[in-house]
Structure formats: C-alpha cells, structure tokens
C-alpha cells in the first residue's frame, strides 16, 4: 500500500486531540452517535451527505486543468496536463480538462452525476495548513474561533422528523468538521473511555450478522485502541493515506451508510496532499493520490447501491497551490483551488466557475489562482437543497459571519 511523506513540517493534527482511534482497513475510523431527528423528504427521498477533506492543499490547476487558458502551460511547466500524448487529460468542456487518474469521476461527470467548482476558497487568505484546516472545518471566517465544526452544527440544525440520525467520521483524528457540543460519544475523547467502548460494542453487535468482516475489523480496531491507551507513544502505521487506504475507508463508511439504520452523514479526512516537490503531472505522486480519491468515490457509488441516487459527496481542501511550479517540480502553498461534487443527487456535468484568468496581473498576490467563489456558498447550497436546512440556520449557526455569502443555486436535483 503506497504512502506519501508530508513535505511541510507543520503539524496537521489538532493540538490536544488524541490519535487513539479505531483502525479499519488502514484508515482511522471514528464512530459518533448523534440524536437529532432527520425529516424524510415528502417525495420519499432518504438523503446521504459525505464530506471528504483532502488535508495538505490540493493543486486544483493540476486536477482540473484550464487548458484553454493561454497562460496555464507555461506556469505549470513540466507538470502541465495536455489533451495529447499517452497520458492525455480528459476534456470536460472546451476549456477545462480532468486529470487522467480520475476516470470514474469523468464517467460520473458525463452521466451528469458529478460537477466541479473552480477558483474556489474558504475566507482564509494565509498559507498555514493548521489555520487553513481550522477555517475549512470550523466554518468560521478566521482560525481559532471555536472547537466545533460546521457539519456538527448542521446536524444540530436539521429539521426534525421521524428518523434518528447518526454521523460517521473517518480520518487520522476525528475531523473538526464533525466535532462539537452535540451529545456525542466516540473514539477520540480520552476522557470517555467507557462511553467509547460502549459505542464500539454497539457497532460490533449491529454488524456481526449483517457484515461479519466489518464487525471483525471493528473488533480488532477496538483491541488496538485499548493497546494504544496503555501506550501513548503508539502512532498510526504508515500507508494510511495511500490509494488503497482511501478506497477501504470509503468502502467501510459506505457499508454503514447503506443500512436502513446507518448514519446519513459522514466526514472522511485524507492526509498527504502537500505536494511541494515531485508532484508529477499526468503520472507521479499526485496522480496516485487522485487515483485513490477516484477509487473512493467509485466505492461509495458501488456499495451504496440504490442509496447512491440520494447521495451528495463534497470534496474540499484547505487552500490551493501556486500557479507556477517551483524549482523541485512541485507547487507551494496557494489560495484558489477546486471543490468536487459527486453523487446521484448532484446536478452535474458542469464546471461552475467565474474564471479569473492566469495572467500575472490576475493572480492573487501575483502567485496564486485568484478565488472568485466562496466555498461556504457551495456548502450552503447543498445543505439547504439536499438536507433541508433553513437560511437562518445556515447563516446564524452553521456558518456565522457569512451573511453576505449566498447559497449556490441548483447544485442538487
């Protein structure tokens, strides 16, 4: 199983949060129980929503390349994508092309079940991974504001109905996006060992007959967690964010979400996207990572089965990377990037972008893709139209400070 080093010395792990967690298939698995009710739509839909966070800053210009921009090829140099050659990019329209490592996403796009939002960013304009991830996951306009996440607050604000909702988090630590003040029990808080054990046993009992292999993985993970509790020096094993691990994490989450009594909302976090050196173009390090992400999306589609038609997956990262490659055939910390949407409920087959251009005068601080779309507007549009959250809840609770950011229209069918 492949693994990739983290080039930046800055820690990607929230301070004070234990890394002890339930390991499933090479990726860390944290199960959280929520009590809010979820209102089933009048048309009988039973929506699922998944957030996938790519920690380390994704090169959006390398993933969905603006090959129609006359300045792109020179800026991205040796790693620029092309429509020609043995590893040709996939044309999405007359201007943008998708990285060849993502054929499943390309298929979903053709089937109008996937979309791209380009030149997008959170409100954050600096280049610290730690602070950028804090803003991405907290939903606030700046770092260090709160210890809860926007997805957790969205869970609390769901319209009430007949169905019990549960949330699922998968990552090296429970993502901030799913942490908060809602009544929860889980794997990460070290001060709730008994509650964590009880939650684990409930999950194991639930899936012993439905999915014995998954139940066994959960049981083994619990034993690892207990060992780690006795040895705080124990660290997660390498390879947790390789392509195979992404697929396994997605498969495990999708198995749970496919069940009638399973969680409806999930957050997954994958590290390793910090491509300062040897990023690679159509092949190489980034290509392997994108292949893993592509496989994870395909696993959700396959395992969710008929639930896929009511699913939206959002893929986001803390910020983008520089428009110009550096001296080590990589890209440094930037600003504007992409967000991806996939799922049967996505109004896809579109590139959504107010393209700013890549001429020097159009770049943010003369180095980055200039963001023209606020990521919060994208998420608001999905939460409103897919999960039924009201405008007031979105502005006052889920994304405070965002009154001027309008929910994007028409993202779901």
PDB file of C-alpha atoms in Angstrom, residues 104-376:
ATOM      1  CA  UNK A 104     -14.550   7.231 -12.542  1.00  0.00           C
ATOM      2  CA  UNK A 105     -15.178  10.905 -11.812  1.00  0.00           C
ATOM      3  CA  UNK A 106     -15.033  11.568 -15.578  1.00  0.00           C
ATOM      4  CA  UNK A 107     -17.733   8.937 -16.105  1.00  0.00           C
ATOM      5  CA  UNK A 108     -19.890  10.448 -13.365  1.00  0.00           C
ATOM      6  CA  UNK A 109     -19.406  13.860 -14.958  1.00  0.00           C
ATOM      7  CA  UNK A 110     -20.552  12.539 -18.340  1.00  0.00           C
ATOM      8  CA  UNK A 111     -23.564  10.980 -16.619  1.00  0.00           C
ATOM      9  CA  UNK A 112     -24.296  14.393 -15.056  1.00  0.00           C
ATOM     10  CA  UNK A 113     -23.699  12.990 -11.558  1.00  0.00           C
ATOM     11  CA  UNK A 114     -20.545  14.997 -10.840  1.00  0.00           C
ATOM     12  CA  UNK A 115     -19.593  18.673 -11.025  1.00  0.00           C
ATOM     13  CA  UNK A 116     -16.570  20.903 -10.438  1.00  0.00           C
ATOM     14  CA  UNK A 117     -16.468  24.292  -8.724  1.00  0.00           C
ATOM     15  CA  UNK A 118     -13.259  26.055  -9.802  1.00  0.00           C
ATOM     16  CA  UNK A 119     -11.424  29.097  -8.406  1.00  0.00           C
ATOM     17  CA  UNK A 120     -12.986  28.399  -5.004  1.00  0.00           C
ATOM     18  CA  UNK A 121     -11.630  29.008  -1.491  1.00  0.00           C
ATOM     19  CA  UNK A 122     -12.617  29.484   2.121  1.00  0.00           C
ATOM     20  CA  UNK A 123     -12.317  33.040   3.551  1.00  0.00           C
ATOM     21  CA  UNK A 124      -8.778  32.204   4.700  1.00  0.00           C
ATOM     22  CA  UNK A 125      -6.025  34.047   2.810  1.00  0.00           C
ATOM     23  CA  UNK A 126      -2.813  32.961   4.517  1.00  0.00           C
ATOM     24  CA  UNK A 127      -0.872  29.750   3.910  1.00  0.00           C
ATOM     25  CA  UNK A 128      -0.755  27.814   7.197  1.00  0.00           C
ATOM     26  CA  UNK A 129      -2.115  24.270   6.947  1.00  0.00           C
ATOM     27  CA  UNK A 130      -3.187  24.281  10.568  1.00  0.00           C
ATOM     28  CA  UNK A 131      -5.127  27.540  10.344  1.00  0.00           C
ATOM     29  CA  UNK A 132      -6.440  26.767   6.869  1.00  0.00           C
ATOM     30  CA  UNK A 133      -7.862  23.450   8.012  1.00  0.00           C
ATOM     31  CA  UNK A 134      -9.322  25.131  11.088  1.00  0.00           C
ATOM     32  CA  UNK A 135     -11.236  27.599   8.894  1.00  0.00           C
ATOM     33  CA  UNK A 136     -12.301  24.894   6.421  1.00  0.00           C
ATOM     34  CA  UNK A 137     -13.667  22.612   9.119  1.00  0.00           C
ATOM     35  CA  UNK A 138     -14.979  25.125  11.655  1.00  0.00           C
ATOM     36  CA  UNK A 139     -16.908  27.158   9.082  1.00  0.00           C
ATOM     37  CA  UNK A 140     -15.875  30.449  10.668  1.00  0.00           C
ATOM     38  CA  UNK A 141     -14.260  33.350   8.840  1.00  0.00           C
ATOM     39  CA  UNK A 142     -10.945  33.001  10.661  1.00  0.00           C
ATOM     40  CA  UNK A 143      -8.944  30.444  12.654  1.00  0.00           C
ATOM     41  CA  UNK A 144      -9.101  29.730  16.374  1.00  0.00           C
ATOM     42  CA  UNK A 145     -12.716  30.744  16.901  1.00  0.00           C
ATOM     43  CA  UNK A 146     -14.394  27.543  18.081  1.00  0.00           C
ATOM     44  CA  UNK A 147     -13.856  23.859  18.773  1.00  0.00           C
ATOM     45  CA  UNK A 148     -16.932  22.734  16.851  1.00  0.00           C
ATOM     46  CA  UNK A 149     -17.342  22.083  13.137  1.00  0.00           C
ATOM     47  CA  UNK A 150     -19.878  23.303  10.605  1.00  0.00           C
ATOM     48  CA  UNK A 151     -21.114  19.794   9.839  1.00  0.00           C
ATOM     49  CA  UNK A 152     -21.756  19.076  13.506  1.00  0.00           C
ATOM     50  CA  UNK A 153     -23.702  22.330  13.809  1.00  0.00           C
ATOM     51  CA  UNK A 154     -25.612  21.396  10.651  1.00  0.00           C
ATOM     52  CA  UNK A 155     -26.591  18.102  12.313  1.00  0.00           C
ATOM     53  CA  UNK A 156     -27.944  20.038  15.275  1.00  0.00           C
ATOM     54  CA  UNK A 157     -29.949  22.281  12.949  1.00  0.00           C
ATOM     55  CA  UNK A 158     -31.597  19.571  10.851  1.00  0.00           C
ATOM     56  CA  UNK A 159     -35.379  19.753  10.627  1.00  0.00           C
ATOM     57  CA  UNK A 160     -36.997  17.319  12.998  1.00  0.00           C
ATOM     58  CA  UNK A 161     -38.718  14.231  11.690  1.00  0.00           C
ATOM     59  CA  UNK A 162     -39.248  10.547  12.219  1.00  0.00           C
ATOM     60  CA  UNK A 163     -35.766   9.177  11.609  1.00  0.00           C
ATOM     61  CA  UNK A 164     -32.908   9.009  14.080  1.00  0.00           C
ATOM     62  CA  UNK A 165     -29.767  10.463  12.532  1.00  0.00           C
ATOM     63  CA  UNK A 166     -26.234   9.307  13.176  1.00  0.00           C
ATOM     64  CA  UNK A 167     -22.965  10.712  11.917  1.00  0.00           C
ATOM     65  CA  UNK A 168     -19.756   8.949  10.967  1.00  0.00           C
ATOM     66  CA  UNK A 169     -16.220  10.319  10.905  1.00  0.00           C
ATOM     67  CA  UNK A 170     -13.209   8.667   9.278  1.00  0.00           C
ATOM     68  CA  UNK A 171      -9.686  10.100   9.478  1.00  0.00           C
ATOM     69  CA  UNK A 172      -6.383  10.147  11.373  1.00  0.00           C
ATOM     70  CA  UNK A 173      -8.273  12.084  14.040  1.00  0.00           C
ATOM     71  CA  UNK A 174     -11.956  12.897  14.152  1.00  0.00           C
ATOM     72  CA  UNK A 175     -12.259  15.865  11.783  1.00  0.00           C
ATOM     73  CA  UNK A 176     -13.119  19.183  13.446  1.00  0.00           C
ATOM     74  CA  UNK A 177     -15.959  19.445  10.944  1.00  0.00           C
ATOM     75  CA  UNK A 178     -17.822  16.719  12.931  1.00  0.00           C
ATOM     76  CA  UNK A 179     -16.784  17.785  16.434  1.00  0.00           C
ATOM     77  CA  UNK A 180     -18.863  19.934  18.688  1.00  0.00           C
ATOM     78  CA  UNK A 181     -21.260  20.333  21.553  1.00  0.00           C
ATOM     79  CA  UNK A 182     -23.953  17.947  20.359  1.00  0.00           C
ATOM     80  CA  UNK A 183     -24.480  14.889  22.597  1.00  0.00           C
ATOM     81  CA  UNK A 184     -21.819  12.526  21.322  1.00  0.00           C
ATOM     82  CA  UNK A 185     -19.780   9.570  22.337  1.00  0.00           C
ATOM     83  CA  UNK A 186     -16.812   8.467  20.332  1.00  0.00           C
ATOM     84  CA  UNK A 187     -13.279   7.250  19.987  1.00  0.00           C
ATOM     85  CA  UNK A 188     -11.207  10.364  20.225  1.00  0.00           C
ATOM     86  CA  UNK A 189     -12.041  11.990  23.603  1.00  0.00           C
ATOM     87  CA  UNK A 190      -9.695  10.303  26.104  1.00  0.00           C
ATOM     88  CA  UNK A 191     -11.947  11.273  28.994  1.00  0.00           C
ATOM     89  CA  UNK A 192     -14.791   8.987  27.811  1.00  0.00           C
ATOM     90  CA  UNK A 193     -13.161   5.533  27.672  1.00  0.00           C
ATOM     91  CA  UNK A 194     -16.206   3.620  28.860  1.00  0.00           C
ATOM     92  CA  UNK A 195     -18.553   5.502  26.530  1.00  0.00           C
ATOM     93  CA  UNK A 196     -16.182   4.791  23.666  1.00  0.00           C
ATOM     94  CA  UNK A 197     -16.131   1.082  24.475  1.00  0.00           C
ATOM     95  CA  UNK A 198     -19.923   1.016  24.711  1.00  0.00           C
ATOM     96  CA  UNK A 199     -20.268   2.727  21.335  1.00  0.00           C
ATOM     97  CA  UNK A 200     -17.833   0.283  19.765  1.00  0.00           C
ATOM     98  CA  UNK A 201     -19.668  -2.719  21.126  1.00  0.00           C
ATOM     99  CA  UNK A 202     -22.974  -1.411  19.812  1.00  0.00           C
ATOM    100  CA  UNK A 203     -21.451  -1.044  16.358  1.00  0.00           C
ATOM    101  CA  UNK A 204     -19.865  -4.503  16.526  1.00  0.00           C
ATOM    102  CA  UNK A 205     -23.138  -6.104  17.617  1.00  0.00           C
ATOM    103  CA  UNK A 206     -25.035  -4.234  14.905  1.00  0.00           C
ATOM    104  CA  UNK A 207     -22.801  -5.541  12.111  1.00  0.00           C
ATOM    105  CA  UNK A 208     -21.904  -9.022  13.386  1.00  0.00           C
ATOM    106  CA  UNK A 209     -24.678 -10.614  11.316  1.00  0.00           C
ATOM    107  CA  UNK A 210     -25.026  -8.011   8.576  1.00  0.00           C
ATOM    108  CA  UNK A 211     -21.325  -7.769   7.727  1.00  0.00           C
ATOM    109  CA  UNK A 212     -19.087 -10.154   9.693  1.00  0.00           C
ATOM    110  CA  UNK A 213     -15.900  -8.909   8.008  1.00  0.00           C
ATOM    111  CA  UNK A 214     -16.589  -5.330   9.028  1.00  0.00           C
ATOM    112  CA  UNK A 215     -17.547  -6.399  12.535  1.00  0.00           C
ATOM    113  CA  UNK A 216     -14.251  -8.255  12.839  1.00  0.00           C
ATOM    114  CA  UNK A 217     -12.339  -5.192  11.671  1.00  0.00           C
ATOM    115  CA  UNK A 218     -14.167  -3.089  14.247  1.00  0.00           C
ATOM    116  CA  UNK A 219     -13.380  -5.622  16.964  1.00  0.00           C
ATOM    117  CA  UNK A 220      -9.697  -5.704  16.027  1.00  0.00           C
ATOM    118  CA  UNK A 221      -9.647  -1.929  15.985  1.00  0.00           C
ATOM    119  CA  UNK A 222     -11.053  -1.818  19.500  1.00  0.00           C
ATOM    120  CA  UNK A 223      -8.202  -4.001  20.712  1.00  0.00           C
ATOM    121  CA  UNK A 224      -5.702  -1.685  19.016  1.00  0.00           C
ATOM    122  CA  UNK A 225      -7.366   1.272  20.706  1.00  0.00           C
ATOM    123  CA  UNK A 226      -7.030  -0.367  24.119  1.00  0.00           C
ATOM    124  CA  UNK A 227      -3.366  -1.104  23.475  1.00  0.00           C
ATOM    125  CA  UNK A 228      -2.820   2.492  22.404  1.00  0.00           C
ATOM    126  CA  UNK A 229      -4.492   3.701  25.587  1.00  0.00           C
ATOM    127  CA  UNK A 230      -1.757   1.921  27.553  1.00  0.00           C
ATOM    128  CA  UNK A 231       0.975   3.247  25.281  1.00  0.00           C
ATOM    129  CA  UNK A 232       0.502   6.890  24.284  1.00  0.00           C
ATOM    130  CA  UNK A 233       3.671   6.678  22.190  1.00  0.00           C
ATOM    131  CA  UNK A 234       1.909   4.393  19.746  1.00  0.00           C
ATOM    132  CA  UNK A 235       1.461   6.131  16.395  1.00  0.00           C
ATOM    133  CA  UNK A 236      -0.674   5.234  13.365  1.00  0.00           C
ATOM    134  CA  UNK A 237       1.137   2.963  10.950  1.00  0.00           C
ATOM    135  CA  UNK A 238       2.414   4.348   7.626  1.00  0.00           C
ATOM    136  CA  UNK A 239       0.382   3.988   4.461  1.00  0.00           C
ATOM    137  CA  UNK A 240      -2.880   5.201   5.990  1.00  0.00           C
ATOM    138  CA  UNK A 241      -3.470   7.686   3.174  1.00  0.00           C
ATOM    139  CA  UNK A 242      -2.337   5.699   0.168  1.00  0.00           C
ATOM    140  CA  UNK A 243      -4.750   4.979  -2.690  1.00  0.00           C
ATOM    141  CA  UNK A 244      -5.764   1.584  -1.303  1.00  0.00           C
ATOM    142  CA  UNK A 245      -6.458   3.010   2.145  1.00  0.00           C
ATOM    143  CA  UNK A 246      -8.742   5.665   0.688  1.00  0.00           C
ATOM    144  CA  UNK A 247     -10.801   3.010  -1.063  1.00  0.00           C
ATOM    145  CA  UNK A 248     -11.021   0.861   2.065  1.00  0.00           C
ATOM    146  CA  UNK A 249     -12.087   3.801   4.200  1.00  0.00           C
ATOM    147  CA  UNK A 250     -14.765   4.734   1.669  1.00  0.00           C
ATOM    148  CA  UNK A 251     -15.987   1.143   1.419  1.00  0.00           C
ATOM    149  CA  UNK A 252     -16.292   0.837   5.200  1.00  0.00           C
ATOM    150  CA  UNK A 253     -18.163   4.132   5.509  1.00  0.00           C
ATOM    151  CA  UNK A 254     -20.463   3.286   2.603  1.00  0.00           C
ATOM    152  CA  UNK A 255     -21.349  -0.098   4.134  1.00  0.00           C
ATOM    153  CA  UNK A 256     -22.534   1.640   7.263  1.00  0.00           C
ATOM    154  CA  UNK A 257     -24.376   4.378   5.381  1.00  0.00           C
ATOM    155  CA  UNK A 258     -26.164   1.925   3.097  1.00  0.00           C
ATOM    156  CA  UNK A 259     -28.032   0.378   6.017  1.00  0.00           C
ATOM    157  CA  UNK A 260     -31.575   1.483   6.843  1.00  0.00           C
ATOM    158  CA  UNK A 261     -30.456   2.245  10.393  1.00  0.00           C
ATOM    159  CA  UNK A 262     -26.997   3.502   9.463  1.00  0.00           C
ATOM    160  CA  UNK A 263     -25.607   7.042   9.520  1.00  0.00           C
ATOM    161  CA  UNK A 264     -26.820   9.553   6.948  1.00  0.00           C
ATOM    162  CA  UNK A 265     -23.916  11.973   7.225  1.00  0.00           C
ATOM    163  CA  UNK A 266     -20.188  11.209   7.159  1.00  0.00           C
ATOM    164  CA  UNK A 267     -16.865  13.041   7.099  1.00  0.00           C
ATOM    165  CA  UNK A 268     -13.638  11.483   5.831  1.00  0.00           C
ATOM    166  CA  UNK A 269     -10.205  13.099   6.002  1.00  0.00           C
ATOM    167  CA  UNK A 270      -7.178  12.043   3.952  1.00  0.00           C
ATOM    168  CA  UNK A 271      -3.721  13.480   4.598  1.00  0.00           C
ATOM    169  CA  UNK A 272      -0.737  13.681   2.240  1.00  0.00           C
ATOM    170  CA  UNK A 273      -1.746  16.275  -0.397  1.00  0.00           C
ATOM    171  CA  UNK A 274       1.111  18.693   0.326  1.00  0.00           C
ATOM    172  CA  UNK A 275       2.985  18.454  -2.987  1.00  0.00           C
ATOM    173  CA  UNK A 276       5.958  20.804  -2.575  1.00  0.00           C
ATOM    174  CA  UNK A 277       8.311  18.531  -4.517  1.00  0.00           C
ATOM    175  CA  UNK A 278       7.998  15.936  -7.310  1.00  0.00           C
ATOM    176  CA  UNK A 279       4.274  16.492  -7.678  1.00  0.00           C
ATOM    177  CA  UNK A 280       4.196  14.882 -11.067  1.00  0.00           C
ATOM    178  CA  UNK A 281       1.944  15.712 -13.958  1.00  0.00           C
ATOM    179  CA  UNK A 282      -0.218  13.104 -15.674  1.00  0.00           C
ATOM    180  CA  UNK A 283       1.735  10.439 -13.771  1.00  0.00           C
ATOM    181  CA  UNK A 284       3.542  10.563 -10.443  1.00  0.00           C
ATOM    182  CA  UNK A 285       2.752  11.331  -6.839  1.00  0.00           C
ATOM    183  CA  UNK A 286      -0.351  13.493  -7.302  1.00  0.00           C
ATOM    184  CA  UNK A 287      -1.671  11.066  -9.912  1.00  0.00           C
ATOM    185  CA  UNK A 288      -1.512   8.235  -7.364  1.00  0.00           C
ATOM    186  CA  UNK A 289      -3.352  10.306  -4.773  1.00  0.00           C
ATOM    187  CA  UNK A 290      -6.031  11.322  -7.262  1.00  0.00           C
ATOM    188  CA  UNK A 291      -6.398   7.686  -8.276  1.00  0.00           C
ATOM    189  CA  UNK A 292      -7.087   6.806  -4.653  1.00  0.00           C
ATOM    190  CA  UNK A 293      -9.691   9.568  -4.369  1.00  0.00           C
ATOM    191  CA  UNK A 294     -11.280   8.443  -7.639  1.00  0.00           C
ATOM    192  CA  UNK A 295     -11.452   4.891  -6.311  1.00  0.00           C
ATOM    193  CA  UNK A 296     -13.018   6.103  -3.067  1.00  0.00           C
ATOM    194  CA  UNK A 297     -15.800   7.859  -4.983  1.00  0.00           C
ATOM    195  CA  UNK A 298     -16.385   4.693  -7.005  1.00  0.00           C
ATOM    196  CA  UNK A 299     -16.604   2.612  -3.803  1.00  0.00           C
ATOM    197  CA  UNK A 300     -19.327   4.890  -2.465  1.00  0.00           C
ATOM    198  CA  UNK A 301     -21.285   4.535  -5.696  1.00  0.00           C
ATOM    199  CA  UNK A 302     -20.969   0.738  -5.747  1.00  0.00           C
ATOM    200  CA  UNK A 303     -21.541  -0.021  -2.059  1.00  0.00           C
ATOM    201  CA  UNK A 304     -24.349   2.479  -1.504  1.00  0.00           C
ATOM    202  CA  UNK A 305     -26.306   0.833  -4.312  1.00  0.00           C
ATOM    203  CA  UNK A 306     -29.782   2.307  -4.588  1.00  0.00           C
ATOM    204  CA  UNK A 307     -28.858   4.855  -1.880  1.00  0.00           C
ATOM    205  CA  UNK A 308     -26.441   6.469  -4.349  1.00  0.00           C
ATOM    206  CA  UNK A 309     -29.278   8.264  -6.110  1.00  0.00           C
ATOM    207  CA  UNK A 310     -29.960  10.245  -2.918  1.00  0.00           C
ATOM    208  CA  UNK A 311     -26.299  10.948  -2.128  1.00  0.00           C
ATOM    209  CA  UNK A 312     -24.109  14.043  -2.425  1.00  0.00           C
ATOM    210  CA  UNK A 313     -20.351  13.869  -1.800  1.00  0.00           C
ATOM    211  CA  UNK A 314     -18.395  17.097  -1.384  1.00  0.00           C
ATOM    212  CA  UNK A 315     -14.584  17.024  -1.770  1.00  0.00           C
ATOM    213  CA  UNK A 316     -12.759  20.065  -0.381  1.00  0.00           C
ATOM    214  CA  UNK A 317      -9.291  21.146   0.757  1.00  0.00           C
ATOM    215  CA  UNK A 318      -7.929  23.966   2.927  1.00  0.00           C
ATOM    216  CA  UNK A 319      -6.433  26.010   0.068  1.00  0.00           C
ATOM    217  CA  UNK A 320      -4.838  25.616  -3.341  1.00  0.00           C
ATOM    218  CA  UNK A 321      -1.275  25.712  -4.615  1.00  0.00           C
ATOM    219  CA  UNK A 322       0.787  28.187  -6.581  1.00  0.00           C
ATOM    220  CA  UNK A 323       0.046  28.694 -10.255  1.00  0.00           C
ATOM    221  CA  UNK A 324       3.747  28.455 -11.117  1.00  0.00           C
ATOM    222  CA  UNK A 325       5.742  25.316 -10.341  1.00  0.00           C
ATOM    223  CA  UNK A 326       8.791  25.670  -8.099  1.00  0.00           C
ATOM    224  CA  UNK A 327      12.373  24.507  -8.598  1.00  0.00           C
ATOM    225  CA  UNK A 328      11.643  20.971  -7.383  1.00  0.00           C
ATOM    226  CA  UNK A 329       8.799  20.251  -9.839  1.00  0.00           C
ATOM    227  CA  UNK A 330       6.214  20.862  -7.154  1.00  0.00           C
ATOM    228  CA  UNK A 331       3.883  23.656  -6.105  1.00  0.00           C
ATOM    229  CA  UNK A 332       3.864  25.715  -2.930  1.00  0.00           C
ATOM    230  CA  UNK A 333       1.006  26.834  -0.704  1.00  0.00           C
ATOM    231  CA  UNK A 334      -1.539  28.877  -2.633  1.00  0.00           C
ATOM    232  CA  UNK A 335      -5.118  30.126  -2.461  1.00  0.00           C
ATOM    233  CA  UNK A 336      -7.750  29.316  -5.094  1.00  0.00           C
ATOM    234  CA  UNK A 337      -8.450  25.656  -5.860  1.00  0.00           C
ATOM    235  CA  UNK A 338     -11.368  23.338  -6.705  1.00  0.00           C
ATOM    236  CA  UNK A 339     -14.235  21.632  -4.930  1.00  0.00           C
ATOM    237  CA  UNK A 340     -15.740  18.455  -6.366  1.00  0.00           C
ATOM    238  CA  UNK A 341     -19.318  17.218  -6.115  1.00  0.00           C
ATOM    239  CA  UNK A 342     -20.331  13.642  -6.883  1.00  0.00           C
ATOM    240  CA  UNK A 343     -23.435  11.547  -6.297  1.00  0.00           C
ATOM    241  CA  UNK A 344     -26.753  10.548  -7.752  1.00  0.00           C
ATOM    242  CA  UNK A 345     -28.396  13.686  -6.347  1.00  0.00           C
ATOM    243  CA  UNK A 346     -25.849  16.053  -7.932  1.00  0.00           C
ATOM    244  CA  UNK A 347     -26.943  18.301 -10.781  1.00  0.00           C
ATOM    245  CA  UNK A 348     -23.741  17.538 -12.637  1.00  0.00           C
ATOM    246  CA  UNK A 349     -21.999  17.640 -15.959  1.00  0.00           C
ATOM    247  CA  UNK A 350     -20.894  21.224 -15.263  1.00  0.00           C
ATOM    248  CA  UNK A 351     -17.841  23.315 -14.430  1.00  0.00           C
ATOM    249  CA  UNK A 352     -19.053  26.122 -12.181  1.00  0.00           C
ATOM    250  CA  UNK A 353     -16.569  28.975 -12.290  1.00  0.00           C
ATOM    251  CA  UNK A 354     -16.162  32.714 -12.627  1.00  0.00           C
ATOM    252  CA  UNK A 355     -12.743  32.193 -14.178  1.00  0.00           C
ATOM    253  CA  UNK A 356     -10.268  34.931 -13.127  1.00  0.00           C
ATOM    254  CA  UNK A 357      -7.538  34.121 -15.661  1.00  0.00           C
ATOM    255  CA  UNK A 358      -3.884  33.249 -15.087  1.00  0.00           C
ATOM    256  CA  UNK A 359      -2.118  36.358 -16.366  1.00  0.00           C
ATOM    257  CA  UNK A 360       0.266  37.757 -13.782  1.00  0.00           C
ATOM    258  CA  UNK A 361      -1.962  40.718 -13.061  1.00  0.00           C
ATOM    259  CA  UNK A 362      -4.934  38.427 -12.438  1.00  0.00           C
ATOM    260  CA  UNK A 363      -3.193  36.127  -9.953  1.00  0.00           C
ATOM    261  CA  UNK A 364      -3.783  36.569  -6.242  1.00  0.00           C
ATOM    262  CA  UNK A 365      -0.670  38.262  -4.835  1.00  0.00           C
ATOM    263  CA  UNK A 366       0.963  37.591  -8.221  1.00  0.00           C
ATOM    264  CA  UNK A 367       1.313  33.882  -7.443  1.00  0.00           C
ATOM    265  CA  UNK A 368      -1.999  32.039  -6.853  1.00  0.00           C
ATOM    266  CA  UNK A 369      -5.219  31.285  -8.673  1.00  0.00           C
ATOM    267  CA  UNK A 370      -7.497  34.099  -7.522  1.00  0.00           C
ATOM    268  CA  UNK A 371     -10.589  32.763  -5.718  1.00  0.00           C
ATOM    269  CA  UNK A 372     -13.868  34.038  -7.121  1.00  0.00           C
ATOM    270  CA  UNK A 373     -16.256  31.681  -5.290  1.00  0.00           C
ATOM    271  CA  UNK A 374     -16.642  31.274  -1.537  1.00  0.00           C
ATOM    272  CA  UNK A 375     -16.683  27.592  -0.561  1.00  0.00           C
ATOM    273  CA  UNK A 376     -19.258  28.364   2.124  1.00  0.00           C
TER     274      UNK A 376
END
